[in-house]
Short mmCIF file of C-alpha atoms and ligand atoms in Angstrom, two decimals:
data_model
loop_
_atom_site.label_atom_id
_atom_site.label_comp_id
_atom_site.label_asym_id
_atom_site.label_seq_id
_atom_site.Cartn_x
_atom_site.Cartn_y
_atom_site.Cartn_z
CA UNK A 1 -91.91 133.23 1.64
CA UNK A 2 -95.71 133.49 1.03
CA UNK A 3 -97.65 130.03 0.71
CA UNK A 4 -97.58 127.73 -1.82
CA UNK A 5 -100.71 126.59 -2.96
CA UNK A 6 -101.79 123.47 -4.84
CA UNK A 7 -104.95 123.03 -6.79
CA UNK A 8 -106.01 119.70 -8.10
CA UNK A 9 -108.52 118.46 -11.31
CA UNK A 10 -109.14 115.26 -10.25
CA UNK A 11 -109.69 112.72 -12.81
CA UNK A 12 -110.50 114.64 -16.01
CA UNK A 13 -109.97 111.41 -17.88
CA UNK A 14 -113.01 110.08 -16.08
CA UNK A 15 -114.91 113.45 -15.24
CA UNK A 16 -114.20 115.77 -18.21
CA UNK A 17 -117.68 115.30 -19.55
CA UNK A 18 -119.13 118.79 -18.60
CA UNK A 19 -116.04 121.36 -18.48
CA UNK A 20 -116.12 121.75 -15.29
CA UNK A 21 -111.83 120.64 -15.23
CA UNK A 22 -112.32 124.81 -15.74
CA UNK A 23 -113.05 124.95 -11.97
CA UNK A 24 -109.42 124.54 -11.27
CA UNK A 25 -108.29 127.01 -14.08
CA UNK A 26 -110.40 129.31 -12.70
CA UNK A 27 -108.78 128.95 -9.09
CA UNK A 28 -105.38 128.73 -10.17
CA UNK A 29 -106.06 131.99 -12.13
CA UNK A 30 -107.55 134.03 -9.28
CA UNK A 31 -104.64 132.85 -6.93
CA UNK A 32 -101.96 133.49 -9.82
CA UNK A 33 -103.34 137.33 -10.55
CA UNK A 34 -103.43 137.85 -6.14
CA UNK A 35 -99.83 137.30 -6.52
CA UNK A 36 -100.16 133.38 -4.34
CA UNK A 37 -97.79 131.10 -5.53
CA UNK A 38 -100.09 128.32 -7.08
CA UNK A 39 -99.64 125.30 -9.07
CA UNK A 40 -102.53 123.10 -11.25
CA UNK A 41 -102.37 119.71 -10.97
CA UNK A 42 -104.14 117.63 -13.34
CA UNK A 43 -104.56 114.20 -11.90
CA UNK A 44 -105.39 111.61 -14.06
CA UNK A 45 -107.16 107.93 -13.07
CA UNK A 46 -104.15 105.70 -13.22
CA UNK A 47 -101.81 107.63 -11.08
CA UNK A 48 -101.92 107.88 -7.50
CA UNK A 49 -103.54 111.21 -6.48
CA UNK A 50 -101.49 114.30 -5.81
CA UNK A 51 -101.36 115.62 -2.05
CA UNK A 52 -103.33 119.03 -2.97
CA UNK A 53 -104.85 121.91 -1.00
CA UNK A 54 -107.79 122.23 -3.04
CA UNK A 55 -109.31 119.33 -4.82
CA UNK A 56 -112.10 120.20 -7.63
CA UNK A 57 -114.28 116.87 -9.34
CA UNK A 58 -116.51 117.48 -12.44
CA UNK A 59 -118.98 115.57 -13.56
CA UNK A 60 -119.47 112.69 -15.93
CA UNK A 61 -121.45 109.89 -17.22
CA UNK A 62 -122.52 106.95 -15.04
CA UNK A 63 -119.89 104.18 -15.79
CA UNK A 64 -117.00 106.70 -15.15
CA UNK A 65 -118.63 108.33 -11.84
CA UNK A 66 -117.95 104.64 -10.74
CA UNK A 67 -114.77 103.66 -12.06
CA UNK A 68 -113.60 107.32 -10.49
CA UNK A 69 -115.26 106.66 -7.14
CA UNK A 70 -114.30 103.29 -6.68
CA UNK A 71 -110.45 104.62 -7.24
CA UNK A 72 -110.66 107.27 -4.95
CA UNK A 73 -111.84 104.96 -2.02
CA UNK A 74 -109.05 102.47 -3.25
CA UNK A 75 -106.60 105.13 -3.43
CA UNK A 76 -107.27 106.76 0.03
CA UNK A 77 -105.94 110.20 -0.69
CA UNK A 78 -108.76 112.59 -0.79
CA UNK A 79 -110.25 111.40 2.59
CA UNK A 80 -107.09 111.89 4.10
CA UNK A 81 -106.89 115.02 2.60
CA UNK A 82 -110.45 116.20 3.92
CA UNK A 83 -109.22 114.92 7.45
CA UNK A 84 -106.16 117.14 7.38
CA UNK A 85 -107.98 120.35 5.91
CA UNK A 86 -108.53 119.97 2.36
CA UNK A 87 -110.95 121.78 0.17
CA UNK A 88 -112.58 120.03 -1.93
CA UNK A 89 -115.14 121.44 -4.87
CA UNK A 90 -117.50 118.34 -6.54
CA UNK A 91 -120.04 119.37 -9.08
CA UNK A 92 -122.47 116.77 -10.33
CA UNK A 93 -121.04 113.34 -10.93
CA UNK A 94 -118.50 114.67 -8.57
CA UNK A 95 -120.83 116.05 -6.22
CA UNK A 96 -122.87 112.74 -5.76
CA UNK A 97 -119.95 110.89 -5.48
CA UNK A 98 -118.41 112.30 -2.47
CA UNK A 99 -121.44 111.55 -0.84
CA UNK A 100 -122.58 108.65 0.56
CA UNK A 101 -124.35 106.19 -2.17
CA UNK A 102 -125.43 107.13 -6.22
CA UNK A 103 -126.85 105.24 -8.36
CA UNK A 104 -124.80 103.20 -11.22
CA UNK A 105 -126.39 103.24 -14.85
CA UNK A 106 -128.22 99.88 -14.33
CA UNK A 107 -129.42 102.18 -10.80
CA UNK A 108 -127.82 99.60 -8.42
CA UNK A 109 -126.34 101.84 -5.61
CA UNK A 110 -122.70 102.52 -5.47
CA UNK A 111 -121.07 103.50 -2.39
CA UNK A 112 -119.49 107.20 -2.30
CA UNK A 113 -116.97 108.55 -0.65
CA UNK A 114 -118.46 109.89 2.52
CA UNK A 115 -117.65 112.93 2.78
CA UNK A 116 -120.64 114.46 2.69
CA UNK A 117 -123.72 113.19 3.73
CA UNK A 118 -125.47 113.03 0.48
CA UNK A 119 -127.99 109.86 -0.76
CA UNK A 120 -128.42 110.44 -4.29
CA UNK A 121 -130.50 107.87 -6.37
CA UNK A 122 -132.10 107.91 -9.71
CA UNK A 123 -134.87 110.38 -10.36
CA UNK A 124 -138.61 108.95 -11.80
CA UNK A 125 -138.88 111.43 -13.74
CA UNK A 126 -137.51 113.41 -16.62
CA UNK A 127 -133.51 114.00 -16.80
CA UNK A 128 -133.22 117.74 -15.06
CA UNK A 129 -131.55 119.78 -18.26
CA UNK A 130 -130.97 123.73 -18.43
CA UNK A 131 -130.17 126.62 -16.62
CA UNK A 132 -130.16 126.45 -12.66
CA UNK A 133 -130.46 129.26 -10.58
CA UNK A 134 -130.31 129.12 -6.90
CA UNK A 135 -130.24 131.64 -3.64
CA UNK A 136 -127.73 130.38 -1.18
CA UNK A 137 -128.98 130.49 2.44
CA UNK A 138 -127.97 132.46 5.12
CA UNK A 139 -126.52 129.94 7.01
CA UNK A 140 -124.65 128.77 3.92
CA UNK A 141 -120.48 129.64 4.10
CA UNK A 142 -120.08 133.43 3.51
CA UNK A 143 -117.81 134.88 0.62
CA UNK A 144 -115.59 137.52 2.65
CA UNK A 145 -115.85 138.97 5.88
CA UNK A 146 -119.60 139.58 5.90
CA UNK A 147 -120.05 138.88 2.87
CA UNK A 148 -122.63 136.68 1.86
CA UNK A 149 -122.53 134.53 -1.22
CA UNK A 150 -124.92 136.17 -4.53
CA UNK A 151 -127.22 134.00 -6.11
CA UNK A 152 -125.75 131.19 -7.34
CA UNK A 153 -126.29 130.38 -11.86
CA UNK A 154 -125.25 127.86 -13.67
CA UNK A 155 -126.28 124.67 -15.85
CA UNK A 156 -128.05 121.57 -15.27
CA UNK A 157 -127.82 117.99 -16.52
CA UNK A 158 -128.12 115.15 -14.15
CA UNK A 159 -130.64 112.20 -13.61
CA UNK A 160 -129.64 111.51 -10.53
CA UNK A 161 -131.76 112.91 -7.17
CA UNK A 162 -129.99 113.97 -4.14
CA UNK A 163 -130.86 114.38 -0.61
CA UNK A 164 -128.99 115.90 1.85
CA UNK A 165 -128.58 114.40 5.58
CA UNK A 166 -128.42 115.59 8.95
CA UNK A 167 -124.40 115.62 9.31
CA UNK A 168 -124.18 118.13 5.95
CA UNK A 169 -126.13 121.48 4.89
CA UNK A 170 -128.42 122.34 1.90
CA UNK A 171 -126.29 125.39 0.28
CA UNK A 172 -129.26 127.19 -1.76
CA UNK A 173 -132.97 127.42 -2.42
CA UNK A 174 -133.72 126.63 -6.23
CA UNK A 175 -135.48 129.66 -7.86
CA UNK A 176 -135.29 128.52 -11.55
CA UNK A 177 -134.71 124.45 -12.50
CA UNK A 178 -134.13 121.29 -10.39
CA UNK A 179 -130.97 121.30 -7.83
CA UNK A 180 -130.89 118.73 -5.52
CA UNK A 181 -134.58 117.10 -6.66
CA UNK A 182 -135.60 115.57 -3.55
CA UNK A 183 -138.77 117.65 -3.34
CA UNK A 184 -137.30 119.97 -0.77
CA UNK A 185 -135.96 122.77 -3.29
CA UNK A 186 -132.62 122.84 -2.33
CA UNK A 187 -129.35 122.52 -4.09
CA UNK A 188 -126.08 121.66 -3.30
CA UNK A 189 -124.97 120.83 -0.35
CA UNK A 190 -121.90 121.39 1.99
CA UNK A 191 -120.27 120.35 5.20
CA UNK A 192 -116.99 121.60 6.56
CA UNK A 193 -114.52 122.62 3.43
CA UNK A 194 -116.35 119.86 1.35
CA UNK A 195 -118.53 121.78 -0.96
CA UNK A 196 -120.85 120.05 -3.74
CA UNK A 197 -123.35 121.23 -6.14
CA UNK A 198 -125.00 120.67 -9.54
CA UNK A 199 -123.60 123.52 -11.24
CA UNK A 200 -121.72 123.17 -14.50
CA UNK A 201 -121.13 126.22 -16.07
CA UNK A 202 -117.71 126.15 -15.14
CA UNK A 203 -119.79 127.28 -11.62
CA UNK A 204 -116.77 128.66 -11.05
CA UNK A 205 -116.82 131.07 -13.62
CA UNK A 206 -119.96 132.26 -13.66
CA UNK A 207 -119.80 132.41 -9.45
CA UNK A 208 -116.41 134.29 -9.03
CA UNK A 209 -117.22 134.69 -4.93
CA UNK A 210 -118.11 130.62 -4.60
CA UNK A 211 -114.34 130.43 -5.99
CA UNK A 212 -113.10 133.17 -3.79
CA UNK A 213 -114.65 131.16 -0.98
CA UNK A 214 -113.32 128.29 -1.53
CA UNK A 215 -109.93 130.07 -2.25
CA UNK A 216 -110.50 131.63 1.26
CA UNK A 217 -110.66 128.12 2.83
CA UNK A 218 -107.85 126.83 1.20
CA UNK A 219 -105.43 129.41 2.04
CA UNK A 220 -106.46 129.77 6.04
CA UNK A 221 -105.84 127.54 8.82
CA UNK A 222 -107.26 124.05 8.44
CA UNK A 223 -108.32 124.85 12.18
CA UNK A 224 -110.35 128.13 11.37
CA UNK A 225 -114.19 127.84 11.53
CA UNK A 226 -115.93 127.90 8.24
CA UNK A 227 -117.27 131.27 8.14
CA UNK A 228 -113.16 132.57 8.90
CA UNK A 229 -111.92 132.81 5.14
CA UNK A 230 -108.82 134.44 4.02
CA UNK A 231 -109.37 137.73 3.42
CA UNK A 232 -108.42 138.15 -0.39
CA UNK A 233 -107.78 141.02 -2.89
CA UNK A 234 -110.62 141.85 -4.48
CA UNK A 235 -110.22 141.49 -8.16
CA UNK A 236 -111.75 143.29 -11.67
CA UNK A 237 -114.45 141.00 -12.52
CA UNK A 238 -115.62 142.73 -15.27
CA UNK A 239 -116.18 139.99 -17.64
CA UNK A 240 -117.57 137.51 -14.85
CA UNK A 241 -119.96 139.90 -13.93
CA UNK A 242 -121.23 140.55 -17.54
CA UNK A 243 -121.52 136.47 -18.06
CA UNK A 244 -123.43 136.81 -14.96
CA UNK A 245 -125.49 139.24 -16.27
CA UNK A 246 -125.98 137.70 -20.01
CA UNK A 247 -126.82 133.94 -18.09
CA UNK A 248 -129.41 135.38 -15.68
CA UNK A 249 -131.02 137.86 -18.24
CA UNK A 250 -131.04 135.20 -20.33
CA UNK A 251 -133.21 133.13 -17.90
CA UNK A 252 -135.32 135.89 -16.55
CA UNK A 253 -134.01 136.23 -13.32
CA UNK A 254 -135.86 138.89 -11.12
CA UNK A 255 -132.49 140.26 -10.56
CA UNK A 256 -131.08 140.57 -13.60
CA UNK A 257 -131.31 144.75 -13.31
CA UNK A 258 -129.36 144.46 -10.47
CA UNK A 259 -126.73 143.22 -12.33
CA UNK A 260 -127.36 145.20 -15.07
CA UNK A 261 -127.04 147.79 -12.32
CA UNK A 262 -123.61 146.62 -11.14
CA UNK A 263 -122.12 146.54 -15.00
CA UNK A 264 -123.32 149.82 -15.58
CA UNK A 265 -120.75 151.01 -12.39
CA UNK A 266 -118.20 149.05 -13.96
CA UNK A 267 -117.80 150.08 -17.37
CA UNK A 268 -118.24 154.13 -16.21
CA UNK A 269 -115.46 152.92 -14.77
CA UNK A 270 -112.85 152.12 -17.60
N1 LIG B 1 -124.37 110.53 -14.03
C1 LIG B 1 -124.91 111.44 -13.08
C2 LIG B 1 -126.39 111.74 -13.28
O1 LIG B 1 -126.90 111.66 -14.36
C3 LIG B 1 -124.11 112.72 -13.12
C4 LIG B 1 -124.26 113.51 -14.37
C5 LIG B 1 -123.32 114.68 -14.46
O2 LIG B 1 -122.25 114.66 -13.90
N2 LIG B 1 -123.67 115.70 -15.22
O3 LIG B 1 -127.07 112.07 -12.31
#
């Protein structure tokens, strides 16, 4: 019998603000059409939380991004998870969370989760707002054997500033908006299969091989290194690509023609 795999929303009572409960749609759906036996868990706040595989947190406004990481630590679950293999997927609220300390709405600091090593506080300036679009780095987790992971697009709408530690990796150089915001032009960040980033979009939808990744994770051995992800089927991304292509045109990305490029291929295709 082939694997069973279960993908969590965690909290979309609490983090539902931005969409991003999508994430784990979006998962669910590309294991589903691979023909992986796969099961979507929504989790809500006053339950305990489901033993999962792959664990996805939105984001959300301030008082919730407490109340849901004050649970989790309470709870216990998703640590234990992380230190038995889980993948876990936090964007914004979510992403600051599962690091180390973020900032409350009164900008008292709250203690995260840990599980990245992330210091997030409250930025002087401006709320970041709009499109993000980012470059991963080379050293960042790769999407498929040899594969490296395209630029990464998607929205932006946090106060909160992030930077990232020793024990966890910056996962892209900021070409167009904020990211991270600690001056160093990064965003995201990652560490092991714990993967966070400021991304709303769903990211996941508009960053089919980020999903594929963490896909690839979830379905290997908890023991493999990073960089050894499932090898999956690839799939028709037709209408990813062309929201690709509309977002970063849209933005005046320098390579939106190579997208253009790549939709071109496709629909000669059909
Ligand atoms: N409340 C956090 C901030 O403003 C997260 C916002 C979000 O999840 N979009 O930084």
């Amino acid at each position: 019998m082939g694997q069973h795999l279960v993908v969590c929303v965690v909290y979309p009572d609490l983090l539902g603000t931005y969409g991003d409960g999508g994430n784990g749609l979006i998962l669910a759906k590309r294991a589903a059409w691979r023909g992986i036996d796969v099961e979507l868990v929504q989790a809500p706040s006053d339950r305990p939380l489901p033993e999962a595989d792959l664990y996805t947190i939105g984001g959300g406004e301030d008082g919730p991004q407490v109340r849901a990481a004050t649970t989790l630590a309470e709870e216990g679950t998703l640590a234990r998870r992380v230190e038995e293999g889980a993948v876990v997927l936090g964007v914004c609220a979510g992403f600051q969370l599962i690091g180390r300390s973020f900032p409350d709405a009164s900008d008292r600091p709250q203690e995260g989760l840990g599980l990245l090593d992330l210091t997030t506080r409250k930025g002087s300036g401006a709320r970041a707002v709009g499109e993000l679009v980012a470059t991963p780095f080379a050293a960042a987790p790769s999407a498929g054997t040899g594969v490296s992971l395209p630029r990464l697009t998607g929205f932006e709408n946090h106060g909160g500033v992030s930077v990232v530690g020793p024990h966890a990796q910056p996962l892209a150089r900021v070409e167009l908006g904020v990211g991270n915001g600690g001056g160093d032009g990064t965003e995201g960040a990652w560490s092991g299969r714990v993967l966070g980033t400021y991304l709303h979009g769903p990211v996941l939808a508009r960053n089919t091989a980020l999903a594929d990744l963490l896909l690839g994770w979830a379905l290997g051995r908890a023991s493999a290194p990073v960089d050894a992800v499932a090898d999956l089927e690839p799939l028709d991304d037709y209408e990813e690509l062309a929201l690709r292509a509309e977002r970063l045109e849209a933005v005046g990305a320098p390579d939106a023609h190579g997208w253009r490029r790549v939709l071109d291929r496709v629909r000669r295709r059909d």
